[in-house]
Every structure is written in structure tokens, then in C-alpha cells.
Short mmCIF file of C-alpha atoms in Angstrom, two decimals:
data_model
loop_
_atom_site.label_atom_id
_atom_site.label_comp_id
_atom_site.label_asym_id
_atom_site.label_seq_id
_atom_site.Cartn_x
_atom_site.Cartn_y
_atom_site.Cartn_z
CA UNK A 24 -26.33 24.76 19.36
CA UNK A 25 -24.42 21.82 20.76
CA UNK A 26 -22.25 19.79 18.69
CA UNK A 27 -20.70 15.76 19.86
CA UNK A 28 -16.97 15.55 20.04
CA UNK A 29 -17.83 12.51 16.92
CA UNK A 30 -19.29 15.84 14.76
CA UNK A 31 -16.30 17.97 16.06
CA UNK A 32 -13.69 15.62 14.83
CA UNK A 33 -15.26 15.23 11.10
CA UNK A 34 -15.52 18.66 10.60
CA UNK A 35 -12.07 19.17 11.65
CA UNK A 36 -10.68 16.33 9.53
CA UNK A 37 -12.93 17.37 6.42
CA UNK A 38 -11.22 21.48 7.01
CA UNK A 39 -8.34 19.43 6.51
CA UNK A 40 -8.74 18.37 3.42
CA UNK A 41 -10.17 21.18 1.99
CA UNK A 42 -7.50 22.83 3.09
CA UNK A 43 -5.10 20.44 1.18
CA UNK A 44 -3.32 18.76 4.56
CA UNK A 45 -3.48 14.79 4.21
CA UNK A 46 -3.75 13.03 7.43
CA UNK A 47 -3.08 9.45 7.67
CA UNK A 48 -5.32 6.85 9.37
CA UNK A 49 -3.26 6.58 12.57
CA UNK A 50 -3.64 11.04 12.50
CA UNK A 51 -7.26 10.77 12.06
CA UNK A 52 -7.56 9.05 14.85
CA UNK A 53 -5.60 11.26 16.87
CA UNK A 54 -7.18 14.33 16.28
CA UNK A 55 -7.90 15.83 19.27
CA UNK A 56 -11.28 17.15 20.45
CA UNK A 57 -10.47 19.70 23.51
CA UNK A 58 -13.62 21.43 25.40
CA UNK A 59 -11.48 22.48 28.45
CA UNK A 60 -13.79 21.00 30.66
CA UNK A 61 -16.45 23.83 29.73
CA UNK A 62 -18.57 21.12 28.48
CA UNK A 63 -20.06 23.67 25.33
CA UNK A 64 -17.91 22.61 22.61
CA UNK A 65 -19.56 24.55 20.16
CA UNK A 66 -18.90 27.67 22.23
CA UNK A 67 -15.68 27.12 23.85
CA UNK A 68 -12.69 24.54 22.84
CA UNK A 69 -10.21 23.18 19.92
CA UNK A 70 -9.61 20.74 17.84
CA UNK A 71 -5.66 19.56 17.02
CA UNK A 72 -3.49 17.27 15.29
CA UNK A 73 0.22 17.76 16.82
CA UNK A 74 2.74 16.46 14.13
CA UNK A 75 5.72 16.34 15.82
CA UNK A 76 6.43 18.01 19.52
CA UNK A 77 10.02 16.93 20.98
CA UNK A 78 12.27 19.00 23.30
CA UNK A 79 12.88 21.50 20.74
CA UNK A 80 9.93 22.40 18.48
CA UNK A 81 6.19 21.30 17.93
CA UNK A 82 3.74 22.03 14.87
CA UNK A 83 0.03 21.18 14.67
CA UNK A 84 -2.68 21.92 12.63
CA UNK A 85 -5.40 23.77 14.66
CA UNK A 86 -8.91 23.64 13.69
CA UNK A 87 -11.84 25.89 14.96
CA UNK A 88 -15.69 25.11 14.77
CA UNK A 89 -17.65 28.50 13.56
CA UNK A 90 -17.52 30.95 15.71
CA UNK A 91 -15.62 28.80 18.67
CA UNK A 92 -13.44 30.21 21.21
CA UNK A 93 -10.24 28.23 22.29
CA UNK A 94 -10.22 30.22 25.87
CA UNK A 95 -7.58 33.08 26.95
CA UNK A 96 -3.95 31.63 28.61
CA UNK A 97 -0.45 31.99 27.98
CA UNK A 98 2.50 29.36 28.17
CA UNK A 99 4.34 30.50 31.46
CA UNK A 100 8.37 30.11 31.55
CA UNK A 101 9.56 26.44 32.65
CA UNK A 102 13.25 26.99 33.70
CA UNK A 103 15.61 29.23 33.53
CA UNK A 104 16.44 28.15 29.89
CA UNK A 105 12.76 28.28 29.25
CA UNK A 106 10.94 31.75 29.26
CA UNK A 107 7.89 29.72 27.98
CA UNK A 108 6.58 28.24 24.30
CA UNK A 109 6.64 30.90 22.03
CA UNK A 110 4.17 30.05 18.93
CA UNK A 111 3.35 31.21 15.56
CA UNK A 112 -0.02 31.29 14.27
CA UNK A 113 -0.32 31.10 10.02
CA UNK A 114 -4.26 31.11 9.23
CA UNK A 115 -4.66 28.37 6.35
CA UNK A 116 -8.32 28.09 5.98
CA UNK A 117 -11.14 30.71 7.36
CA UNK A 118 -10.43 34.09 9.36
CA UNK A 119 -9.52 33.55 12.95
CA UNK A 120 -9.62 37.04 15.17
CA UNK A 121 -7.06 36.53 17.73
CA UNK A 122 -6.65 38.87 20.70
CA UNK A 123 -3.36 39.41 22.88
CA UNK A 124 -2.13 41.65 25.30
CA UNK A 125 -1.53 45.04 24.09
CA UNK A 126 -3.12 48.21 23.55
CA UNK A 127 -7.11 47.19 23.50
CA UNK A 128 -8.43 47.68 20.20
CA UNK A 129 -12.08 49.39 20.52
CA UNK A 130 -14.19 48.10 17.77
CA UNK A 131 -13.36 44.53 17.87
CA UNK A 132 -14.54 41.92 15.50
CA UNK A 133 -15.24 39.35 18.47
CA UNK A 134 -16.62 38.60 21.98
CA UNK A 135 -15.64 36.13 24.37
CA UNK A 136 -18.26 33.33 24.57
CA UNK A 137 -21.48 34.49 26.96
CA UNK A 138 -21.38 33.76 30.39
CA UNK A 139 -17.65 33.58 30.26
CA UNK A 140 -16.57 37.65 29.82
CA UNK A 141 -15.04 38.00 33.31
CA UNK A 142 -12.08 35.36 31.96
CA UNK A 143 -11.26 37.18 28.89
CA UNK A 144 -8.95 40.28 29.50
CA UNK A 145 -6.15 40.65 26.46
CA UNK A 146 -8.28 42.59 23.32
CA UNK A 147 -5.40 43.47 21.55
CA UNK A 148 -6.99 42.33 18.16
CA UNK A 149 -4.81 40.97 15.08
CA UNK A 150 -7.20 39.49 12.13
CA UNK A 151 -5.54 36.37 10.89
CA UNK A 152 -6.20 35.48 6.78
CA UNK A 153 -5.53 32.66 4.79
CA UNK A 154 -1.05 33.27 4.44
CA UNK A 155 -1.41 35.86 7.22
CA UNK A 156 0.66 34.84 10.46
CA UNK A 157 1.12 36.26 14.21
CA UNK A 158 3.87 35.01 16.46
CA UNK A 159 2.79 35.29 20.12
CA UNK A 160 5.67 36.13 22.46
CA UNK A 161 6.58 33.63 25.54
CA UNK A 162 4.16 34.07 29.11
CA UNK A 163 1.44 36.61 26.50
CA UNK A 164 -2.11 36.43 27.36
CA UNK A 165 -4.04 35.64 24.36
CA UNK A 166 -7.01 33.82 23.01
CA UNK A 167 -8.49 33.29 19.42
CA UNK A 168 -12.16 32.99 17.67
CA UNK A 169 -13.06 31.70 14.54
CA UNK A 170 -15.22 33.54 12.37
CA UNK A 171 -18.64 32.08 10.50
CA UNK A 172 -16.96 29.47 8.91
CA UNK A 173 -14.63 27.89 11.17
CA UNK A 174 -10.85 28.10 10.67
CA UNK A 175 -7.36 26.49 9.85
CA UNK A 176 -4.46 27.68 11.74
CA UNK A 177 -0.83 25.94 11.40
CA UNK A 178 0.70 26.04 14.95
CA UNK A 179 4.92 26.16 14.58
CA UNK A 180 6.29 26.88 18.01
CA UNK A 181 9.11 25.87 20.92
CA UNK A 182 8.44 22.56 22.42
CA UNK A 183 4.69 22.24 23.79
CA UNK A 184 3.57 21.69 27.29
CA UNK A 185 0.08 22.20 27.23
CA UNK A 186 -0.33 20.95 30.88
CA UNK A 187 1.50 23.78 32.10
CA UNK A 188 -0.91 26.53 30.34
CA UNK A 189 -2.11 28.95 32.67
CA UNK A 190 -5.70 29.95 31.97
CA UNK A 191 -7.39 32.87 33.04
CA UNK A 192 -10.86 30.68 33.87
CA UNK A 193 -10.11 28.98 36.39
CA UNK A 194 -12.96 26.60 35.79
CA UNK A 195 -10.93 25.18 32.93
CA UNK A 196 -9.16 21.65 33.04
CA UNK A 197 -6.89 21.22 29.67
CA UNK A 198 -6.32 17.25 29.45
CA UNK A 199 -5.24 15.53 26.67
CA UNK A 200 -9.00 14.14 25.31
CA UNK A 201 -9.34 11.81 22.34
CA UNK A 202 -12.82 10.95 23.62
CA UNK B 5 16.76 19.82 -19.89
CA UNK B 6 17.39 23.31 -18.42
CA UNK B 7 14.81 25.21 -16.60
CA UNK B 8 15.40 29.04 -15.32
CA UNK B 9 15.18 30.60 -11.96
CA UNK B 10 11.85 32.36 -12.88
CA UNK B 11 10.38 28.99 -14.31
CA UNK B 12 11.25 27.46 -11.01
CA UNK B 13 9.55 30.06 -8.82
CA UNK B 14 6.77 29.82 -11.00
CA UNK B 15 6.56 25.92 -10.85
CA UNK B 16 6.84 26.31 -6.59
CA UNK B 17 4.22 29.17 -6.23
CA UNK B 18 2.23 26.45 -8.62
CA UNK B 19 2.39 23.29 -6.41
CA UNK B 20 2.47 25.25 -2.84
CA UNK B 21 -1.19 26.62 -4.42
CA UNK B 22 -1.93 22.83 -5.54
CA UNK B 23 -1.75 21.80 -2.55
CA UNK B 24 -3.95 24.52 -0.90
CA UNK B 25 -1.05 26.46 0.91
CA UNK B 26 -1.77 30.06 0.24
CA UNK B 27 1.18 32.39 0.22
CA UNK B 28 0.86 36.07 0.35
CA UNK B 29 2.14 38.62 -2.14
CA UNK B 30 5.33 39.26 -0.20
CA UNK B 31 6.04 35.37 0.04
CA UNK B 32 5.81 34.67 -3.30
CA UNK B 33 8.48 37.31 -3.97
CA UNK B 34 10.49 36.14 -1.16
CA UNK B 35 10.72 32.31 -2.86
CA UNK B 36 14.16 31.11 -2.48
CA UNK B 37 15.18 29.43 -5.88
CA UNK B 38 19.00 27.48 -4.42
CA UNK B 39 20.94 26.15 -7.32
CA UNK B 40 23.67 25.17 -4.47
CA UNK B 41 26.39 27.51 -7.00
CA UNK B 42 26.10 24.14 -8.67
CA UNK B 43 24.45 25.52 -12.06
CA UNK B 44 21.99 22.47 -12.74
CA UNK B 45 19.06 23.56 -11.23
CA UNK B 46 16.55 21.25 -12.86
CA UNK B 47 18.83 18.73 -11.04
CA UNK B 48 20.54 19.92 -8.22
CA UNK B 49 18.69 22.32 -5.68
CA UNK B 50 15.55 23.03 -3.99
CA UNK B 51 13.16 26.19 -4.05
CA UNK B 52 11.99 27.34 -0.25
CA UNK B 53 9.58 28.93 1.10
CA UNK B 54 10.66 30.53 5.11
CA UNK B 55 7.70 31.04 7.13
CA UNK B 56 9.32 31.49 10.89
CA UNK B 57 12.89 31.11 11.20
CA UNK B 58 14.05 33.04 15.36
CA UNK B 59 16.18 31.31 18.09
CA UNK B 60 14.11 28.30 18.96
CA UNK B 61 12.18 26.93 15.88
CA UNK B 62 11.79 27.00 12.15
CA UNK B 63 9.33 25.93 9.30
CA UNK B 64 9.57 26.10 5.68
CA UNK B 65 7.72 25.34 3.09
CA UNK B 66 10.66 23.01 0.61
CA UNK B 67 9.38 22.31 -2.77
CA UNK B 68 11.38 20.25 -5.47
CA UNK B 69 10.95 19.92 -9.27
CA UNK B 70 10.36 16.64 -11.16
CA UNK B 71 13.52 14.58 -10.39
CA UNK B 72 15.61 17.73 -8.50
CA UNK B 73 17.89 16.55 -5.63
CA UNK B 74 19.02 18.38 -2.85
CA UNK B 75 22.13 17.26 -1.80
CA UNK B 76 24.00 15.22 0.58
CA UNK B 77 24.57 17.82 3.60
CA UNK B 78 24.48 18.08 7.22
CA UNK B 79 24.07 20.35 10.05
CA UNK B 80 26.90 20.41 12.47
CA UNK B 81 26.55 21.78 15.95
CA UNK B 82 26.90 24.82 16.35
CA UNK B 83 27.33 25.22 20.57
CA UNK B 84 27.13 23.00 23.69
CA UNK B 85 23.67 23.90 23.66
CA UNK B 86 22.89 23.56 20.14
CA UNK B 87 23.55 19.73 18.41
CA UNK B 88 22.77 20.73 15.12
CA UNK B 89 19.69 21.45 13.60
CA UNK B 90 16.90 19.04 14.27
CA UNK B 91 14.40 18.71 11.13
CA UNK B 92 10.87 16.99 10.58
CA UNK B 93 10.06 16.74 7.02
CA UNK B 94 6.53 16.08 6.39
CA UNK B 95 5.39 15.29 2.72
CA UNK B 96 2.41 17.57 1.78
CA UNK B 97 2.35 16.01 -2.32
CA UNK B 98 4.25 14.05 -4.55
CA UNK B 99 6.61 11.83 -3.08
CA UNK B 100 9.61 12.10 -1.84
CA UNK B 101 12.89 9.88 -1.54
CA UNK B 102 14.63 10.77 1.54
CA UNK B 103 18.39 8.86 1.94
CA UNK B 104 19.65 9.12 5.55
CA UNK B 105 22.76 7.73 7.03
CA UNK B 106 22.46 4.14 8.22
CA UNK B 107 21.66 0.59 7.11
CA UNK B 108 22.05 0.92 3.18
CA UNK B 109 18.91 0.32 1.16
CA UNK B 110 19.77 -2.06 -1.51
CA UNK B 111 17.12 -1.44 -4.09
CA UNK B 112 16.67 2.03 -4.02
CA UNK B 113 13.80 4.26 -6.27
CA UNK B 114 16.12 6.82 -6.83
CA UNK B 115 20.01 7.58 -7.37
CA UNK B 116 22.53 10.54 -6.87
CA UNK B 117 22.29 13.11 -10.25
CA UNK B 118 24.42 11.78 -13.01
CA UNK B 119 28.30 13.45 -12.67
CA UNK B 120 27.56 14.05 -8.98
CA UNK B 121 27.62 10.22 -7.17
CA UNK B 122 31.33 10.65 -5.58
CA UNK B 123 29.60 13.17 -3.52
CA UNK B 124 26.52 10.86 -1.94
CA UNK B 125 27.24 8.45 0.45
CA UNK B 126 24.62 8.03 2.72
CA UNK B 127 21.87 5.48 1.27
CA UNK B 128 19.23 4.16 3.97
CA UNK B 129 16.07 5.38 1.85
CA UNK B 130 12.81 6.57 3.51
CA UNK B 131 10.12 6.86 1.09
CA UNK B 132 7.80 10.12 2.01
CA UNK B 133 4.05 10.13 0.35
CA UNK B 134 1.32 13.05 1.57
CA UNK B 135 0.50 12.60 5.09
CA UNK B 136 3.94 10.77 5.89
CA UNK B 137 6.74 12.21 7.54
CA UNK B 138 10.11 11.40 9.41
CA UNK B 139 12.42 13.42 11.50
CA UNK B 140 16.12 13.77 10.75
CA UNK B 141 18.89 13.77 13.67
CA UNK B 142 20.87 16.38 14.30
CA UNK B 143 24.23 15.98 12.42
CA UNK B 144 23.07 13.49 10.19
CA UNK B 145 24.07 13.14 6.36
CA UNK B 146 21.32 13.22 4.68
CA UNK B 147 19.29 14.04 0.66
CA UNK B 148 16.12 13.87 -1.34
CA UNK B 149 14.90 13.82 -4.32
CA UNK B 150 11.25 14.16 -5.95
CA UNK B 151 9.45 11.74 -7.59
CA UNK B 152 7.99 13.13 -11.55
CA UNK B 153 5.36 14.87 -10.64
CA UNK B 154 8.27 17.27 -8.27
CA UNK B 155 6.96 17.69 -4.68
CA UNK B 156 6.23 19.63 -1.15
CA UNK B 157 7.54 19.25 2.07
CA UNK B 158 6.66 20.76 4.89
CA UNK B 159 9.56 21.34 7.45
CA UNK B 160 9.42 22.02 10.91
CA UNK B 161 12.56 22.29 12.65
CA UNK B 162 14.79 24.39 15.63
CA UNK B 163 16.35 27.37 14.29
CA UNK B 164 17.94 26.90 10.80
CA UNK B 165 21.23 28.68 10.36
CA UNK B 166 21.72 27.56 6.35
CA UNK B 167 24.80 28.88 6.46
CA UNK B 168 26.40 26.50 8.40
CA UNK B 169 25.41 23.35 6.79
CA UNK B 170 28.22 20.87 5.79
CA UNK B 171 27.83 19.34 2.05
CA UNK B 172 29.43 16.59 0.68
CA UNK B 173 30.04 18.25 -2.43
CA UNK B 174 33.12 20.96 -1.92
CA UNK B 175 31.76 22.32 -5.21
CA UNK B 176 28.53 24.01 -3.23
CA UNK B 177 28.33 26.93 -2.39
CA UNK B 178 25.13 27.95 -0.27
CA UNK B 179 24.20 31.00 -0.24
CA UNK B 180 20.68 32.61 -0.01
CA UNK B 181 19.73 32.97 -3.26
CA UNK B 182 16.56 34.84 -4.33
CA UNK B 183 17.72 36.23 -7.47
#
């Protein structure tokens, strides 16, 4: 299956709304369609509206095709003051399974995307609900999959850098794309 | 018109569901129902919902009955590292009148509750419908109030210590209050 970035951003703005979260025009067009540089959207990537990100705090709204992958990384620390974003996952919409470092669960609910397995190494599993919510410490390996239907997740975290991400594939670009 | 704690939990667990924000069982116990000690609820106060509240950021979940204000407050700083909380309020249904510090607003939509107005002094208005939203300075005097139909705000903010909040009013007293 392949899927445009046009079809991504619909279906992210129409979870939206069935999830009860009004964007404005100006937010519409904003929403950003992220493949990583993998170039299989439908496999591998994220879709995101950031609300507000200054020096001090960030949310967004997160939105996952079915049964995509946003890729494994962590947020390394930036300065001494900064031991690197710390985030907070709430699931709105959907079940997202998302996997950190940590004791490796055995019977997990997901796979990384195939072709990709030697990048995924945190399977630590935590299954994320509609009002279930995971906050992911500073520098933490971790990557997240949504299940059959896609998935909402509300991002509330320390200020955002994404440019600084470190990801284990090292094939992956992460660049701001509103393409 | 009077309205009681329990009606006023019941009313926020109402509209958070309205507008497709799913709490779980736990959350909807943990609703915070602040009458400000000022015994008027159905005029005065706000009923909250904390989601993530640690060292570097914050969101809520605010939701205000037909008409209720919260009051004129502030947050002070608290360190040489800390100006004050920093809040983004973003308006989720209903609408919201949000009265900042600054240029007054001649014609305003709303006013301070009746016996109250010596206590409200800052009167630049901001008008908040779903989708809008507006960040609030650190250390800046600031209230809302609801439109009729009562309304939700999502907050995202650094960490919120309510206890140190400066109000207007010497009459308030605020305290968490879940009873």
C-alpha cells in the first residue's frame, strides 16, 4: 500500500475531528506530513500539528496512519540545563503500542516495519488507550505503532527540538516537511 | 442560581466527553471543582482536569460553567530561573472571554461577577472560539469567563505550582479542592 502525503494529511485532519480537536484554516495547513526520508509513508512516518513550542513547553496533536511506525529515537540532552525533551504521550483516538527501553516484553503486540528490524532495539511495550498516557523520560529510546485504525496521541512535553533527535536508522533525515 | 460541587463535576465530565476528550475512571474522580473559598461557584471558579503537572511542563484540561469566571490572578516568579508560569490556553468549545493586562478593551462581551468588580482590573479582552488560542506571559494579571453554553480549555503550560498564584481578590483562598 502506498499512500500521497495529500491522502496523509486528510486522514489526519478528519482523526481530528472525530476526535473532537478543531483546527483552524491556518492549522490545517500546517499539518505536518513526516516520512523521515524513508519514502513509505504508509509504513514508516507521522503526521503533526504543534500548537505552541517556545523555550519552555510544546504540545501537538500526533496522528498515525493504520498500522504506521513513527521510527525508534530519543531526544538527547542539549546543555547542561537540558537533560533532553521529556514528553507525555495521552492516546485520544485509536490504540497506539509504544515500545521503550526497559525490560523486553516477549509477546508483543507489534513489529517494526519489514526491512527495517535491525533499527528497532527498545521492546519495552506499554499499550496506550483512549485517556491512557505514558511519559517518556529525557535521552529514552522509544518508538510507537498504531494499531488497525490509526491513532490520536496528544504530545505535552519540554520545549521541542526535533532536529536534534537521534535516530537509531541512520538512513533517516527528520526535516520539517509541509510538502 | 446555585449549583453544587457534584452538579459541577457532573457538568465538566459532560462537556470534556462533548468534546471527545475521554477521561479515565480515576480522572473523573480526580476532577478539581475550585470555588476559590469564595462560595459562588456557579460564578466564581473553574473545575480542572490535571493531566501532567512535573518540573518542566503542565497541561490541564480547564472547564467553566455557563457564565463562571475565574478570577483576576497571576503567577509570580518563583526563582531566577523560573519567571512565573507561562500558560497557552487553547479553546476546545464554547467560547471563552479572556481579559489580559494591557490596552483596555472598551466594549467588552463580558464583565467582572456582580459584588466582585473592585477586584478586576485588567481589561484588554481576547475572545477564544474552538480552534483559537493565545498564550499568557509570565506574571501577567489576567481572567475568563465562559460564554452560555460554559466551555473547555485546553492548557499547556511549564510547571504549575497553584499555590503560588497572586489574586486580586484577598478574599481567595486557593486551595486544591476535590471535595
Amino acid at each position: 500500500m502506498t499512500i500521497t502525503r495529500e491522502e496523509a494529511r486528510a486522514f489526519t485532519i478528519r482523526m481530528l475531528a472525530q476526535a473532537g480537536t478543531v483546527l483552524t484554516e491556518e492549522e490545517q495547513a500546517a499539518v505536518e506530513v513526516a516520512d523521515m526520508g524513508l519514502g513509505e509513508l504508509a509504513r514508516s512516518g507521522l503526521q503533526l500539528i504543534t500548537y505552541v513550542n517556545n523555550e519552555r513547553y510544546c504540545a501537538k496533536d500526533l496522528v498515525l496512519l493504520p498500522g504506521q511506525t513513527c521510527p525508534e529515537h530519543r531526544h538527547p540532552p542539549l546543555s547542561a540545563a537540558n537533560p533532553g525533551k521529556m514528553e507525555t504521550f495521552r492516546c485520544r483516538s485509536g490504540v497506539v503500542y509504544l515500545y521503550v527501553e526497559g525490560e523486553e516484553t516477549l509477546r508483543r503486540q507489534a513489529r517494526p516495519p519489514a526491512g527495517s528490524e535491525p533499527y528497532y532495539t527498545a521492546f519495552h511495550e506499554v499499550e496506550l488507550r483512549p485517556g491512557q498516557q505514558y511519559t517518556i523520560a529525557p535521552n529514552t529510546l522509544h518508538w510507537f505503532q498504531a494499531g488497525a485504525e490509526g491513532a490520536v496521541v496528544s504530545e505535552f512535553s519540554s520545549a521541542s527540538h526535533d532536529e536534534s533527535d537521534v535516530f537509531t536508522d541512520p538512513r533517516i533525515r527528520r526535516l520539517p516537511d509541509r510538502g
